mmCIF file with all atom_site columns, C-alpha atoms in Angstrom:
data_model
loop_
_atom_site.group_PDB
_atom_site.id
_atom_site.type_symbol
_atom_site.label_atom_id
_atom_site.label_alt_id
_atom_site.label_comp_id
_atom_site.label_asym_id
_atom_site.label_entity_id
_atom_site.label_seq_id
_atom_site.pdbx_PDB_ins_code
_atom_site.Cartn_x
_atom_site.Cartn_y
_atom_site.Cartn_z
_atom_site.occupancy
_atom_site.B_iso_or_equiv
_atom_site.pdbx_formal_charge
_atom_site.auth_seq_id
_atom_site.auth_comp_id
_atom_site.auth_asym_id
_atom_site.auth_atom_id
_atom_site.pdbx_PDB_model_num
ATOM 1  C CA . UNK A 1 1  ? -34.125 -31.305 -4.250  1.00 0.00 ? 1  UNK A CA 1
ATOM 2  C CA . UNK A 1 2  ? -31.887 -31.779 -6.944  1.00 0.00 ? 2  UNK A CA 1
ATOM 3  C CA . UNK A 1 3  ? -31.079 -28.404 -7.344  1.00 0.00 ? 3  UNK A CA 1
ATOM 4  C CA . UNK A 1 4  ? -30.682 -27.740 -3.325  1.00 0.00 ? 4  UNK A CA 1
ATOM 5  C CA . UNK A 1 5  ? -28.046 -30.624 -3.704  1.00 0.00 ? 5  UNK A CA 1
ATOM 6  C CA . UNK A 1 6  ? -25.783 -28.476 -6.384  1.00 0.00 ? 6  UNK A CA 1
ATOM 7  C CA . UNK A 1 7  ? -25.512 -25.540 -4.887  1.00 0.00 ? 7  UNK A CA 1
ATOM 8  C CA . UNK A 1 8  ? -24.735 -26.781 -1.431  1.00 0.00 ? 8  UNK A CA 1
ATOM 9  C CA . UNK A 1 9  ? -21.692 -29.206 -3.283  1.00 0.00 ? 9  UNK A CA 1
ATOM 10 C CA . UNK A 1 10 ? -20.910 -25.941 -5.775  1.00 0.00 ? 10 UNK A CA 1
ATOM 11 C CA . UNK A 1 11 ? -20.410 -24.021 -2.859  1.00 0.00 ? 11 UNK A CA 1
ATOM 12 C CA . UNK A 1 12 ? -18.358 -26.442 -1.235  1.00 0.00 ? 12 UNK A CA 1
ATOM 13 C CA . UNK A 1 13 ? -15.835 -27.409 -3.941  1.00 0.00 ? 13 UNK A CA 1
ATOM 14 C CA . UNK A 1 14 ? -12.676 -25.749 -5.389  1.00 0.00 ? 14 UNK A CA 1
ATOM 15 C CA . UNK A 1 15 ? -14.148 -27.083 -9.398  1.00 0.00 ? 15 UNK A CA 1
ATOM 16 C CA . UNK A 1 16 ? -17.977 -26.513 -9.066  1.00 0.00 ? 16 UNK A CA 1
ATOM 17 C CA . UNK A 1 17 ? -18.032 -27.603 -12.620 1.00 0.00 ? 17 UNK A CA 1
ATOM 18 C CA . UNK A 1 18 ? -17.863 -30.974 -11.938 1.00 0.00 ? 18 UNK A CA 1
ATOM 19 C CA . UNK A 1 19 ? -20.413 -31.230 -9.701  1.00 0.00 ? 19 UNK A CA 1
ATOM 20 C CA . UNK A 1 20 ? -22.515 -33.743 -11.178 1.00 0.00 ? 20 UNK A CA 1
ATOM 21 C CA . UNK A 1 21 ? -26.479 -34.349 -9.328  1.00 0.00 ? 21 UNK A CA 1
ATOM 22 C CA . UNK A 1 22 ? -28.446 -36.902 -11.077 1.00 0.00 ? 22 UNK A CA 1
ATOM 23 C CA . UNK A 1 23 ? -31.667 -37.759 -9.586  1.00 0.00 ? 23 UNK A CA 1
ATOM 24 C CA . UNK A 1 24 ? -33.370 -41.405 -9.868  1.00 0.00 ? 24 UNK A CA 1
ATOM 25 C CA . UNK A 1 25 ? -36.713 -42.723 -8.306  1.00 0.00 ? 25 UNK A CA 1
ATOM 26 C CA . UNK A 1 26 ? -37.040 -45.291 -6.893  1.00 0.00 ? 26 UNK A CA 1
ATOM 27 C CA . UNK A 1 27 ? -40.239 -47.688 -5.278  1.00 0.00 ? 27 UNK A CA 1
ATOM 28 C CA . UNK A 1 28 ? -39.933 -45.685 -1.981  1.00 0.00 ? 28 UNK A CA 1
ATOM 29 C CA . UNK A 1 29 ? -36.995 -42.707 -2.388  1.00 0.00 ? 29 UNK A CA 1
ATOM 30 C CA . UNK A 1 30 ? -36.047 -40.083 -4.593  1.00 0.00 ? 30 UNK A CA 1
ATOM 31 C CA . UNK A 1 31 ? -32.435 -40.871 -4.767  1.00 0.00 ? 31 UNK A CA 1
ATOM 32 C CA . UNK A 1 32 ? -29.396 -37.847 -5.448  1.00 0.00 ? 32 UNK A CA 1
ATOM 33 C CA . UNK A 1 33 ? -25.947 -39.594 -6.711  1.00 0.00 ? 33 UNK A CA 1
ATOM 34 C CA . UNK A 1 34 ? -23.835 -36.828 -6.079  1.00 0.00 ? 34 UNK A CA 1
ATOM 35 C CA . UNK A 1 35 ? -20.472 -36.769 -8.140  1.00 0.00 ? 35 UNK A CA 1
ATOM 36 C CA . UNK A 1 36 ? -17.495 -34.628 -7.224  1.00 0.00 ? 36 UNK A CA 1
ATOM 37 C CA . UNK A 1 37 ? -13.906 -34.240 -8.377  1.00 0.00 ? 37 UNK A CA 1
ATOM 38 C CA . UNK A 1 38 ? -11.293 -36.671 -6.602  1.00 0.00 ? 38 UNK A CA 1
ATOM 39 C CA . UNK A 1 39 ? -9.274  -33.473 -5.506  1.00 0.00 ? 39 UNK A CA 1
ATOM 40 C CA . UNK A 1 40 ? -12.943 -32.233 -3.545  1.00 0.00 ? 40 UNK A CA 1
ATOM 41 C CA . UNK A 1 41 ? -14.393 -35.618 -2.224  1.00 0.00 ? 41 UNK A CA 1
ATOM 42 C CA . UNK A 1 42 ? -12.957 -34.530 1.069   1.00 0.00 ? 42 UNK A CA 1
ATOM 43 C CA . UNK A 1 43 ? -14.921 -31.225 1.325   1.00 0.00 ? 43 UNK A CA 1
ATOM 44 C CA . UNK A 1 44 ? -17.668 -33.062 0.545   1.00 0.00 ? 44 UNK A CA 1
ATOM 45 C CA . UNK A 1 45 ? -17.482 -35.693 2.925   1.00 0.00 ? 45 UNK A CA 1
ATOM 46 C CA . UNK A 1 46 ? -15.678 -33.918 5.796   1.00 0.00 ? 46 UNK A CA 1
ATOM 47 C CA . UNK A 1 47 ? -14.053 -34.759 8.943   1.00 0.00 ? 47 UNK A CA 1
ATOM 48 C CA . UNK A 1 48 ? -16.248 -38.519 9.997   1.00 0.00 ? 48 UNK A CA 1
ATOM 49 C CA . UNK A 1 49 ? -18.405 -37.543 7.568   1.00 0.00 ? 49 UNK A CA 1
ATOM 50 C CA . UNK A 1 50 ? -19.994 -33.812 9.199   1.00 0.00 ? 50 UNK A CA 1
ATOM 51 C CA . UNK A 1 51 ? -20.665 -32.275 6.024   1.00 0.00 ? 51 UNK A CA 1
ATOM 52 C CA . UNK A 1 52 ? -21.817 -35.107 3.896   1.00 0.00 ? 52 UNK A CA 1
ATOM 53 C CA . UNK A 1 53 ? -24.439 -36.054 7.289   1.00 0.00 ? 53 UNK A CA 1
ATOM 54 C CA . UNK A 1 54 ? -25.449 -32.069 7.272   1.00 0.00 ? 54 UNK A CA 1
ATOM 55 C CA . UNK A 1 55 ? -26.094 -31.736 3.623   1.00 0.00 ? 55 UNK A CA 1
ATOM 56 C CA . UNK A 1 56 ? -28.362 -34.855 4.308   1.00 0.00 ? 56 UNK A CA 1
ATOM 57 C CA . UNK A 1 57 ? -30.311 -33.573 7.221   1.00 0.00 ? 57 UNK A CA 1
ATOM 58 C CA . UNK A 1 58 ? -30.663 -30.668 5.181   1.00 0.00 ? 58 UNK A CA 1
ATOM 59 C CA . UNK A 1 59 ? -32.241 -32.240 2.227   1.00 0.00 ? 59 UNK A CA 1
ATOM 60 C CA . UNK A 1 60 ? -34.666 -34.992 4.533   1.00 0.00 ? 60 UNK A CA 1
ATOM 61 C CA . UNK A 1 61 ? -35.650 -31.244 6.735   1.00 0.00 ? 61 UNK A CA 1
ATOM 62 C CA . UNK A 1 62 ? -36.572 -29.660 3.191   1.00 0.00 ? 62 UNK A CA 1
ATOM 63 C CA . UNK A 1 63 ? -37.983 -33.220 1.734   1.00 0.00 ? 63 UNK A CA 1
ATOM 64 C CA . UNK A 1 64 ? -40.263 -33.380 4.288   1.00 0.00 ? 64 UNK A CA 1
ATOM 65 C CA . UNK A 1 65 ? -42.058 -30.572 3.869   1.00 0.00 ? 65 UNK A CA 1
ATOM 66 C CA . UNK A 1 66 ? -43.214 -31.965 0.649   1.00 0.00 ? 66 UNK A CA 1
ATOM 67 C CA . UNK A 1 67 ? -43.858 -35.581 2.140   1.00 0.00 ? 67 UNK A CA 1
ATOM 68 C CA . UNK A 1 68 ? -41.070 -37.212 0.457   1.00 0.00 ? 68 UNK A CA 1
ATOM 69 C CA . UNK A 1 69 ? -38.052 -39.391 1.168   1.00 0.00 ? 69 UNK A CA 1
ATOM 70 C CA . UNK A 1 70 ? -34.884 -38.301 -0.501  1.00 0.00 ? 70 UNK A CA 1
ATOM 71 C CA . UNK A 1 71 ? -31.301 -40.143 -0.319  1.00 0.00 ? 71 UNK A CA 1
ATOM 72 C CA . UNK A 1 72 ? -28.500 -38.251 -0.928  1.00 0.00 ? 72 UNK A CA 1
ATOM 73 C CA . UNK A 1 73 ? -25.668 -40.971 -2.069  1.00 0.00 ? 73 UNK A CA 1
ATOM 74 C CA . UNK A 1 74 ? -22.190 -39.358 -2.379  1.00 0.00 ? 74 UNK A CA 1
ATOM 75 C CA . UNK A 1 75 ? -20.122 -41.239 -5.115  1.00 0.00 ? 75 UNK A CA 1
ATOM 76 C CA . UNK A 1 76 ? -16.259 -41.412 -5.774  1.00 0.00 ? 76 UNK A CA 1
#
């Protein structure tokens, strides 16, 4: 899942080198924390959060195929 989020996020931003995705396990889910450059934050979130919601939907669909729960957090 981490690689999927990295590929999607790097395709959206102007500075793909600044994209950092960290993965941590919690009791019931895997949490993926996405960090991007401040100038690219709007591109990852999108108008009214549409792009962020789309990223979460794609990851949720991929995770459900593997019977996992994945949470995507976009950090500033």
